[in-house]
mmCIF file of C-alpha atoms and ligand atoms in Angstrom:
data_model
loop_
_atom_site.group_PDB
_atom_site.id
_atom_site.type_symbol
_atom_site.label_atom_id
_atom_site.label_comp_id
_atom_site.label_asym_id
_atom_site.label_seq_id
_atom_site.Cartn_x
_atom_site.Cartn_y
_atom_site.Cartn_z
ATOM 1 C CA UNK F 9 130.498 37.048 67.002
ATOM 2 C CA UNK F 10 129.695 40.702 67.968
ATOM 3 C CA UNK F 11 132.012 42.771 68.919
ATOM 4 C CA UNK F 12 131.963 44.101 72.409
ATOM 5 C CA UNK F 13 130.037 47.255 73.065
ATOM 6 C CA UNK F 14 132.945 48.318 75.576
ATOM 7 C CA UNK F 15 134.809 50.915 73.975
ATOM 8 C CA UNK F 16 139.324 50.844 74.101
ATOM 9 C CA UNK F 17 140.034 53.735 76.288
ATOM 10 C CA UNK F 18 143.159 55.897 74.784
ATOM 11 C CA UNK F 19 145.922 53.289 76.119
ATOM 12 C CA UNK F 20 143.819 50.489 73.338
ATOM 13 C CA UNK F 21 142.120 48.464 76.501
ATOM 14 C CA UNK F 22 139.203 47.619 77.237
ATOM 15 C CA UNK F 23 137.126 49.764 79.523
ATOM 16 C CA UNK F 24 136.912 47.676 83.335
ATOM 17 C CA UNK F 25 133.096 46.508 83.545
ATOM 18 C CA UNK F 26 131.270 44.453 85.369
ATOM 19 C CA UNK F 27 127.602 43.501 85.421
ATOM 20 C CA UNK F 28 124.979 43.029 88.100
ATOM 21 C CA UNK F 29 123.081 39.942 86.334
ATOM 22 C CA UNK F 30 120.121 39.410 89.151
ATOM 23 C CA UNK F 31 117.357 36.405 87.743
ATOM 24 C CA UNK F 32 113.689 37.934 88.198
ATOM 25 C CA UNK F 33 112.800 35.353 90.621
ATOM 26 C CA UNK F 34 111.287 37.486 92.925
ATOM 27 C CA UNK F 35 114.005 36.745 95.837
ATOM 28 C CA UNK F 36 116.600 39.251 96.076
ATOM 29 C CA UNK F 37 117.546 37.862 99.796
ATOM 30 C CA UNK F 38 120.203 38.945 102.017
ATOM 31 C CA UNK F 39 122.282 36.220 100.247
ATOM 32 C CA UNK F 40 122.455 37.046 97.046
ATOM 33 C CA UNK F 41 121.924 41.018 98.304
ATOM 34 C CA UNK F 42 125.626 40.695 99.571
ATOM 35 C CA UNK F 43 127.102 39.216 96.690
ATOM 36 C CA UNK F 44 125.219 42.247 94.178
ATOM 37 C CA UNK F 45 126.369 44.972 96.925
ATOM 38 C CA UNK F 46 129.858 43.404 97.006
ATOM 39 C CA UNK F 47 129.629 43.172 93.529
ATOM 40 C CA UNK F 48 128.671 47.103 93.353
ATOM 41 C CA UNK F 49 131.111 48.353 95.671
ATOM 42 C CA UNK F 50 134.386 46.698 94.488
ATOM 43 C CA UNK F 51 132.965 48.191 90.947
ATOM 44 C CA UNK F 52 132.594 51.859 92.473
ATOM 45 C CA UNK F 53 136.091 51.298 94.272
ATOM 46 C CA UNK F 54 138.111 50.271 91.104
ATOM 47 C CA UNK F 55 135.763 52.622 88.761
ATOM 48 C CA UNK F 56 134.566 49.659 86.625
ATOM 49 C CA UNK F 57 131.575 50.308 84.766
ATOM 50 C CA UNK F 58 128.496 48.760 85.884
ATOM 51 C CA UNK F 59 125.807 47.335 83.534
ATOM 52 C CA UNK F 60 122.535 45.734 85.237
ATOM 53 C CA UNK F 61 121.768 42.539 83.145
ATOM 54 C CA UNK F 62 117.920 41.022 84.244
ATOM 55 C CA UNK F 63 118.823 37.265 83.486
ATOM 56 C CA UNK F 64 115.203 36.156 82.713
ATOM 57 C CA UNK F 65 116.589 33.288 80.531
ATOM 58 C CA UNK F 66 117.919 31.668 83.571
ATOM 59 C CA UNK F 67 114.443 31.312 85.443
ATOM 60 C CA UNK F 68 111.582 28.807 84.415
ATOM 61 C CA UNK F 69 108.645 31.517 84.307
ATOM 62 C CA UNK F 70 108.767 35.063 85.369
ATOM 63 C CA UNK F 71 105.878 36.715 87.206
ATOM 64 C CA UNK F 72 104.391 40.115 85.878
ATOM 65 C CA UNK F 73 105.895 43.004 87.966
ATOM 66 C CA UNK F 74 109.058 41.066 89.298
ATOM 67 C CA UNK F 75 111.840 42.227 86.938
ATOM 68 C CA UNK F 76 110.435 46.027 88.390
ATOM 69 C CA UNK F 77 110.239 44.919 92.059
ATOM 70 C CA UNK F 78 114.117 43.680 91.390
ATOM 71 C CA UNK F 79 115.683 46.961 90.092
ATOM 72 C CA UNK F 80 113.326 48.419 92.648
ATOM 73 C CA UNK F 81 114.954 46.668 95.461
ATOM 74 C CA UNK F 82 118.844 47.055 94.161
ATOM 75 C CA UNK F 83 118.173 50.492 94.123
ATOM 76 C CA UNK F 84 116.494 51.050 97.221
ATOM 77 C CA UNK F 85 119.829 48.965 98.869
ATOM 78 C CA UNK F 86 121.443 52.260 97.151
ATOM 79 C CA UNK F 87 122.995 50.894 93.977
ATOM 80 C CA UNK F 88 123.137 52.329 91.023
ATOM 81 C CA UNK F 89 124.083 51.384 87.432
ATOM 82 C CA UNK F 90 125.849 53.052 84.230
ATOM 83 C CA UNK F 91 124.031 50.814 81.651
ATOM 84 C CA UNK F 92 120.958 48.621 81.362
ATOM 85 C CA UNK F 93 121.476 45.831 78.881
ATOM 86 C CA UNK F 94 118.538 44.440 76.530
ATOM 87 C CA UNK F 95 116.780 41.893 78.498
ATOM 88 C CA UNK F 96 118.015 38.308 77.369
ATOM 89 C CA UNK F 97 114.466 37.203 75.944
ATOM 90 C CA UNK F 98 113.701 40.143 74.019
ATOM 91 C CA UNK F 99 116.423 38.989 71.574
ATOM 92 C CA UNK F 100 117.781 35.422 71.290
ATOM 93 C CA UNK F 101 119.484 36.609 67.642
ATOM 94 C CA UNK F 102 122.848 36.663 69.593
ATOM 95 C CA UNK F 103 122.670 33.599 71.272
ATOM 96 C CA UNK F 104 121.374 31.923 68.026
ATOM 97 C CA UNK F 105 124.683 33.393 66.018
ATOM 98 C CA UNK F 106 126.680 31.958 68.537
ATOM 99 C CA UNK F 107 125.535 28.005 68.443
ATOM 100 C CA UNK F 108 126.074 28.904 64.603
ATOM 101 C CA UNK F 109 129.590 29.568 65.048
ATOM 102 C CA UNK F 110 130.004 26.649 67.220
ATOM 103 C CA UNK F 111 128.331 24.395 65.180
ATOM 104 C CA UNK F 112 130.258 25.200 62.018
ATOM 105 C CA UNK F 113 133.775 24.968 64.434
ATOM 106 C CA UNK F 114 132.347 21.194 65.127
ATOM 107 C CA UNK F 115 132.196 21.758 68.599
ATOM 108 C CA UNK F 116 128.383 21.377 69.758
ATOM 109 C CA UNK F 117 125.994 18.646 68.743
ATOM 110 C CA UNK F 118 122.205 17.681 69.372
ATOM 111 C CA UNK F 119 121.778 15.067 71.647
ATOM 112 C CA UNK F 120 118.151 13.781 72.350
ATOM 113 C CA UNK F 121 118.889 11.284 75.422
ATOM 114 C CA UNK F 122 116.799 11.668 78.573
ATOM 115 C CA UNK F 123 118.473 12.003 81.851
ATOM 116 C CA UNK F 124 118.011 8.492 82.731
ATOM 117 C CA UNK F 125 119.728 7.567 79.814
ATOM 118 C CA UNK F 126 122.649 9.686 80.425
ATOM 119 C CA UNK F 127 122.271 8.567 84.382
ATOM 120 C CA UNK F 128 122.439 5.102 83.463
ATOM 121 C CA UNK F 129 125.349 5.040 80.918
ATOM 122 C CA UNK F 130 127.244 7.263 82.983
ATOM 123 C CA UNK F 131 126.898 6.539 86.594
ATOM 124 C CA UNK F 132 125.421 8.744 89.398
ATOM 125 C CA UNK F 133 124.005 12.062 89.035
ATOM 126 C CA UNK F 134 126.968 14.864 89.614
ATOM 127 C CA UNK F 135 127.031 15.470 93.709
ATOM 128 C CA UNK F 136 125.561 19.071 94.370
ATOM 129 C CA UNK F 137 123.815 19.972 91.815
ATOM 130 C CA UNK F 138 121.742 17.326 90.488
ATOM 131 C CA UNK F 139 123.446 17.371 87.517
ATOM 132 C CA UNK F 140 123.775 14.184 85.514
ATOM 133 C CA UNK F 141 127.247 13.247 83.644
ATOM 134 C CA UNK F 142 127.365 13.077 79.923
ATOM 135 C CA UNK F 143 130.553 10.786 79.090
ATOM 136 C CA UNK F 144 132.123 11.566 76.009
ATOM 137 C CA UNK F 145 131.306 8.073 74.684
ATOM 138 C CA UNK F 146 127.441 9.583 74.365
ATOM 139 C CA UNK F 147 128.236 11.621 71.852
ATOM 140 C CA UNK F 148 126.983 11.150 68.230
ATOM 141 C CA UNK F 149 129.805 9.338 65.653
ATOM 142 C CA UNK F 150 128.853 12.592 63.550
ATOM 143 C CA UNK F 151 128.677 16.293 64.666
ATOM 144 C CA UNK F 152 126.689 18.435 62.173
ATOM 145 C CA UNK F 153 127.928 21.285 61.033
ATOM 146 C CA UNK F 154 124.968 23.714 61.058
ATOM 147 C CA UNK F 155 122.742 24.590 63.924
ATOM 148 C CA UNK F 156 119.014 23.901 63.697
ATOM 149 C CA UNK F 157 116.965 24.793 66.940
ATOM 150 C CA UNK F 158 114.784 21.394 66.789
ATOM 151 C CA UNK F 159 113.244 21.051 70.136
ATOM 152 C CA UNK F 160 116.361 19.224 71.146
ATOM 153 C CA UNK F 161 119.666 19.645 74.031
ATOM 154 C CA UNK F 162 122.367 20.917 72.225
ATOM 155 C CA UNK F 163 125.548 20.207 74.116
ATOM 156 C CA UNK F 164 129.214 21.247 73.746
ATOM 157 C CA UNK F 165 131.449 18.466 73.107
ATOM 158 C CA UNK F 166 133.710 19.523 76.270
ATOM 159 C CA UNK F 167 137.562 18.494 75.978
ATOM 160 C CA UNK F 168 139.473 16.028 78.508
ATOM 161 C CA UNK F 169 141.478 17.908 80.699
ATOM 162 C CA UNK F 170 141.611 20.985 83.498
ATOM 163 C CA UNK F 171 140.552 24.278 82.640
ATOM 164 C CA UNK F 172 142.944 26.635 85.209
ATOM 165 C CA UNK F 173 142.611 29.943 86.205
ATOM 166 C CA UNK F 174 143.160 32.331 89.235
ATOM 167 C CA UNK F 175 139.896 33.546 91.273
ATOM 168 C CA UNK F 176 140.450 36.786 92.390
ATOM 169 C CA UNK F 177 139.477 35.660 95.797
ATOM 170 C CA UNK F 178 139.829 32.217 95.997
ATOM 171 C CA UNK F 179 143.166 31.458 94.507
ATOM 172 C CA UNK F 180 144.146 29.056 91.993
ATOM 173 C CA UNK F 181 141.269 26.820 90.228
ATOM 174 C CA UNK F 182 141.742 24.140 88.577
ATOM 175 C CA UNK F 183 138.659 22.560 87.176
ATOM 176 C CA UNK F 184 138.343 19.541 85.172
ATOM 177 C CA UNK F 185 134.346 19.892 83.776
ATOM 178 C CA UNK F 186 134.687 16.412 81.418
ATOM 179 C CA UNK F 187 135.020 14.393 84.745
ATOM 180 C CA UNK F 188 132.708 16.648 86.448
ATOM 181 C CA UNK F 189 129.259 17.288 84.217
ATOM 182 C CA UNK F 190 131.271 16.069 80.863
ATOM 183 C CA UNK F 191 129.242 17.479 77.938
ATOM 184 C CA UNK F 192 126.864 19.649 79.134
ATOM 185 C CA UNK F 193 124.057 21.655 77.148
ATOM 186 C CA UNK F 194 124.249 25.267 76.082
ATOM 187 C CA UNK F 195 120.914 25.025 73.655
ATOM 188 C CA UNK F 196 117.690 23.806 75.554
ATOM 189 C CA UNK F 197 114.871 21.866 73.869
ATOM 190 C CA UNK F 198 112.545 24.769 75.143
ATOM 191 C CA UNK F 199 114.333 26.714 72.158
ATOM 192 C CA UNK F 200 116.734 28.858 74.347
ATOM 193 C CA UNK F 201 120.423 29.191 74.988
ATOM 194 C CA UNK F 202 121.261 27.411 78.411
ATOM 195 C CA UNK F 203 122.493 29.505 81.462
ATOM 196 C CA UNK F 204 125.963 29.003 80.693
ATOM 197 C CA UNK F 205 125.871 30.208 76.724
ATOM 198 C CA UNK F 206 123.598 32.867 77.799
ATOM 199 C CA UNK F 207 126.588 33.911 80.434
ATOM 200 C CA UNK F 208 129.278 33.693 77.914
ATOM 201 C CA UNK F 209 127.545 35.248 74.799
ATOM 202 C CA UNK F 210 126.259 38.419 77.215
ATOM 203 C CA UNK F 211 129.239 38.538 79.101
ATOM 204 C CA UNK F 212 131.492 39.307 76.181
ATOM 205 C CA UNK F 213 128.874 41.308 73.704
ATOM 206 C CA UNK F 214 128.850 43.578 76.291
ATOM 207 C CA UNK F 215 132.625 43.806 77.766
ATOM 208 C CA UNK F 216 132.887 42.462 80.774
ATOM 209 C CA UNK F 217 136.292 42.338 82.388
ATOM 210 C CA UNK F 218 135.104 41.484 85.855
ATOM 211 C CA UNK F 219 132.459 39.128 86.939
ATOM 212 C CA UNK F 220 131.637 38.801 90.998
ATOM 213 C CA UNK F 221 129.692 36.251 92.012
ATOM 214 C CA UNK F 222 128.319 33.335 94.920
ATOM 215 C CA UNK F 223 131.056 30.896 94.494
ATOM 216 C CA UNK F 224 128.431 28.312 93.802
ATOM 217 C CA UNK F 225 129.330 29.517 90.399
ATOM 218 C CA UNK F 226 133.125 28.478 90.662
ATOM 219 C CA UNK F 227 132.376 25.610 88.363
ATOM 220 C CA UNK F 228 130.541 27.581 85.239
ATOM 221 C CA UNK F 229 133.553 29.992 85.406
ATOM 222 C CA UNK F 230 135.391 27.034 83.794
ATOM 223 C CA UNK F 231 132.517 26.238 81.714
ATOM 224 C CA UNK F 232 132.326 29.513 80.482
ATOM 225 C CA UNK F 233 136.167 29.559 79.436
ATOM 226 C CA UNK F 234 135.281 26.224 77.527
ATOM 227 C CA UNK F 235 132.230 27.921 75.752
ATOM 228 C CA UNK F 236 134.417 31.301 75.134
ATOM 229 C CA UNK F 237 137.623 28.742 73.470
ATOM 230 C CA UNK F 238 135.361 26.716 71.706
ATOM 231 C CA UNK F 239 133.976 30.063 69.792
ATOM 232 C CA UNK F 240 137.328 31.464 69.948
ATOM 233 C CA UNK F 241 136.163 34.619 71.661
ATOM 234 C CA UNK F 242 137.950 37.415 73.716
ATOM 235 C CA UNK F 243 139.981 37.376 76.838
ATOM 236 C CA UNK F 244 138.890 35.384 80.004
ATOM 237 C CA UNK F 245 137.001 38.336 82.594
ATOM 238 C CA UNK F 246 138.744 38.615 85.986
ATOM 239 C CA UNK F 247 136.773 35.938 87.919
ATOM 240 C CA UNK F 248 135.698 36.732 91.982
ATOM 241 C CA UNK F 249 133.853 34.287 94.114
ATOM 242 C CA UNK F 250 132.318 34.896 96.673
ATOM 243 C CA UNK F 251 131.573 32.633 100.020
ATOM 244 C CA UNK F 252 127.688 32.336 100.275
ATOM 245 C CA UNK F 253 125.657 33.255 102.699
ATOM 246 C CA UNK F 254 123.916 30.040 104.690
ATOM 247 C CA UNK F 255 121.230 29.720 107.322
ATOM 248 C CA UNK F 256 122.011 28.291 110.946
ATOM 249 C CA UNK F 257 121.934 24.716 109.606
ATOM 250 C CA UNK F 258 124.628 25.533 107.217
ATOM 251 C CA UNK F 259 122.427 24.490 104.124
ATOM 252 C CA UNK F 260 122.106 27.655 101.687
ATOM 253 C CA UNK F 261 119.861 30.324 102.343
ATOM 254 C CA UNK F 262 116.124 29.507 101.329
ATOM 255 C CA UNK F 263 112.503 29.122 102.207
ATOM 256 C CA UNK F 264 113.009 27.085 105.146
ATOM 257 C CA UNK F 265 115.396 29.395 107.123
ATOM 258 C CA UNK F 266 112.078 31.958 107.205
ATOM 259 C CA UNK F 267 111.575 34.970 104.591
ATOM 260 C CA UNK F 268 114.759 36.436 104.112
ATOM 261 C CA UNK F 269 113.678 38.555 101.232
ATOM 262 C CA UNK F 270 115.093 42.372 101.199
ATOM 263 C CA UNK F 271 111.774 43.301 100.214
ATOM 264 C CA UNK F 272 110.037 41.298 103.494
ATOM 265 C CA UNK F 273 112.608 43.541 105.704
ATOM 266 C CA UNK F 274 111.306 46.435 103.515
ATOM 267 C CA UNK F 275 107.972 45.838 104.175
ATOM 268 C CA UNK F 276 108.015 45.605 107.592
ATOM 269 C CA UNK F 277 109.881 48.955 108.031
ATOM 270 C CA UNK F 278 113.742 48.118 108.347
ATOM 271 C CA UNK F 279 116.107 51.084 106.838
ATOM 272 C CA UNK F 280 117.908 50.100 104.210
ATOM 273 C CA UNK F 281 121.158 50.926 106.199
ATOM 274 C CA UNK F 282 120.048 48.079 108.686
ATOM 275 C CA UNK F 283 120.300 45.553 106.277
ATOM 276 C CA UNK F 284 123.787 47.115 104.854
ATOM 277 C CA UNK F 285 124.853 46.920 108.399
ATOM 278 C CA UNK F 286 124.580 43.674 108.505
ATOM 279 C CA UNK F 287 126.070 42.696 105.406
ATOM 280 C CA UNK F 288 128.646 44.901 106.295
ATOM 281 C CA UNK F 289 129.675 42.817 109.481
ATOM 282 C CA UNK F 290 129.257 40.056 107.232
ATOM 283 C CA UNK F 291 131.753 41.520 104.708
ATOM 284 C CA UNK F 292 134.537 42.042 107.900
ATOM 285 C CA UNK F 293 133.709 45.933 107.804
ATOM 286 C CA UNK F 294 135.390 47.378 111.425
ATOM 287 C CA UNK F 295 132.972 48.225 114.070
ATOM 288 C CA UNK F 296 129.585 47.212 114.533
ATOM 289 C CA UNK F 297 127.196 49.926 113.096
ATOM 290 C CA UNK F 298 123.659 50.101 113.887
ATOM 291 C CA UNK F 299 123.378 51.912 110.206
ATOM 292 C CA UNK F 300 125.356 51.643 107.119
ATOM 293 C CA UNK F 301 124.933 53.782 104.016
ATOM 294 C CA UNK F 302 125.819 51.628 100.705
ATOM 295 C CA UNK F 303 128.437 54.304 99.705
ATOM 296 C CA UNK F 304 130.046 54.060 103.706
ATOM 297 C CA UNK F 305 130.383 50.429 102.489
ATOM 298 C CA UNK F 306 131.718 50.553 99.183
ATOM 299 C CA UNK F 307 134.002 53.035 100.703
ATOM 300 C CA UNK F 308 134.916 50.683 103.606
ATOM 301 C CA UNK F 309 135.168 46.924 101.813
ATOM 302 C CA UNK F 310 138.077 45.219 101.207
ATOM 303 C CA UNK F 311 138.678 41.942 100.051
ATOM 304 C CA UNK F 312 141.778 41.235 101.992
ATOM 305 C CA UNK F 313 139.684 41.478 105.375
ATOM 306 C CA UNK F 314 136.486 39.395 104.395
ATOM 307 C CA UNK F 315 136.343 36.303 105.554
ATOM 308 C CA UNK F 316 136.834 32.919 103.367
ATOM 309 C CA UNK F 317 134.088 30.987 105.258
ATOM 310 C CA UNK F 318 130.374 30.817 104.727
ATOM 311 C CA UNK F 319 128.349 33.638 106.722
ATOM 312 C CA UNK F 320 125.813 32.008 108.917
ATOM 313 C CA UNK F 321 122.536 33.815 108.690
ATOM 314 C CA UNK F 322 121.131 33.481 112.514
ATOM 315 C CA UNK F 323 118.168 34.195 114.251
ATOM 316 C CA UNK F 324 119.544 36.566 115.971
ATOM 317 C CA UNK F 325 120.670 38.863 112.610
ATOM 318 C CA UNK F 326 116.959 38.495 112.233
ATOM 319 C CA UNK F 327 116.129 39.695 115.700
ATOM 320 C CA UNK F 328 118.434 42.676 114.886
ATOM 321 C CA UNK F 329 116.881 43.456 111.365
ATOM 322 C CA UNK F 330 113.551 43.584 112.662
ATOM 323 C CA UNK F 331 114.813 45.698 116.198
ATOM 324 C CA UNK F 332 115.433 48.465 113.765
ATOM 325 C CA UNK F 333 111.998 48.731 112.513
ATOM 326 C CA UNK F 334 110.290 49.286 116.270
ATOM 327 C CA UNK F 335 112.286 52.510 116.269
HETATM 328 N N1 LIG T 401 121.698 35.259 87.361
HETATM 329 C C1 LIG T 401 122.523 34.601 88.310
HETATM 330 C C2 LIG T 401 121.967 34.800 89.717
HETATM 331 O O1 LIG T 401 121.100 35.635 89.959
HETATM 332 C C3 LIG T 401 123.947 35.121 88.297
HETATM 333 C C4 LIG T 401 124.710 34.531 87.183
HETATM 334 C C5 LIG T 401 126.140 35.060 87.049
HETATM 335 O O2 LIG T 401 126.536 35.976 87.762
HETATM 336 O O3 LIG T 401 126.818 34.540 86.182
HETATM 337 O O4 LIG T 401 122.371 34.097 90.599
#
């Protein structure tokens, strides 16, 4: 595997970076706004470096103009960024090198069964994502031990057992990913790496230490650690997850709680330190400012204050976004 692009700083470790990895689906809301500003400000706090990384692998089709209209947006929420990495289509060489390596290590194999298959020789599909369980006994009697992108799931053979590690805000984890998804794919039959080798690969070509996200995610970070033992890569990043933000029916932001997007706010004539000022209350920020600048709040965040629980995402935060644009 590459080597990361992080350079040792004079004590021999590696620099602290993190990554801003929005996918070009044209919805930066306020939900996953707050995790990216979080993201930003515990980065400008603890001087990590920050790359931007446009995950267009992770998103079925992406629309001319959106990858712009996302930086756009980031930056007019008043982040900034020290690197932009190579977007993850315009080179799958990486990605390619690393099913290589995992192939030859035995550790990945092809597996042309279609999810009723798997559904029906392995019981019901995994409870909140959709995701179907793929029991170890699906697995082929022999592995090969070369990669060969054939229009076929590749999937990591993933061992029995828990994968443990601390969450910088959630505590202890202790996953066990064969009883949850079992072996699940990292090379799609559309000819790409999935989400989670995508992740992993970018994650440690380019040196990240610290990776923030929703903690939806709380379940690839152990899927991730799999991926990075099975290729026998680096040291695991600092892991933070964050509570997500949820609309009044306490089902995850989306279409049906109204348009949310940062960019419908935008549009409609809302400062930018309006919509910080309410993530800020979200985040447990003192006081109840009617304006926030994004440096006030990556001044002004700390973990230890912000709550565990999901935000709720009211009509009446709406109410107050939109108050600020009749001004
Ligand atoms: N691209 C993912 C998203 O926008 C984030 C993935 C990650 O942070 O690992 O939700």
């Amino acid at each position: 595997m590459e080597r990361p692009t992080s350079s040792p700083n004079e004590t021999g470790t590696a620099v602290p970076t993190t990554r801003l990895a929005p996918s070009p689906t044209g919805a930066l809301h306020l939900g996953n706004a707050r995790t990216f500003l979080v993201n930003w400000a515990l980065a400008r706090q603890n001087g990590w470096k920050v790359v931007l990384r446009i995950e267009d692998l992770d998103t079925p089709r992406v629309k001319p103009g959106v990858i712009e209209q996302t930086i756009e947006t980031l930056g007019w929420l008043g982040m900034d960024w020290d690197e932009v990495a190579p977007l993850q289509s315009s080179d799958l060489a990486p990605y390619r090198s690393a099913m290589d390596a995992l192939a030859r290590a035995g550790c990945v194999f092809p597996s042309e069964l279609s999810r009723t298959e798997i559904a029906e020789a392995a019981g019901a599909p995994h409870e909140d994502s959709g995701e179907v369980r793929f029991d170890a006994s699906l697995r082929p009697s022999e592995f090969p031990c070369a990669f060969a992108d054939a229009q076929t799931n590749w999937r990591l053979a993933v061992p029995a057992g828990r994968v443990d590690f601390t969450d910088s805000f959630l505590g202890p984890q202790s996953i066990d990913v064969s009883a949850s998804v079992g072996d699940f794919v990292v090379w799609t039959q559309r000819g790409q790496p999935s989400y989670q080798l995508a992740v992993t690969v970018d994650d440690h070509r380019q040196g990240v230490t610290h990776v923030v996200r929703g903690d939806d995610l709380v379940d690839s970070a152990a899927r991730q650690t799999l991926i990075r033992r099975a290729l026998g890569i680096g040291r695991d990043p600092v892991y933070c997850h964050l509570p997500l933000v949820r609309g009044a029916d306490g089902k995850r932001l989306a279409k049906r709680h109204g348009d949310t997007r940062i960019d419908h706010y935008r549009e409609k004539g809302v400062p930018a330190e309006r919509v910080i000022a309410l993530i800020a209350r979200w985040c447990g920020l003192p006081g109840r400012n009617e304006l926030v600048l994004a440096s006030d709040f990556a001044s002004g965040l700390s973990l230890d204050t912000m709550s565990r629980e999901d935000v709720t995402f009211t009509p009446e935060d709406d109410r107050w976004l939109l108050d600020a644009a009749s001004r």
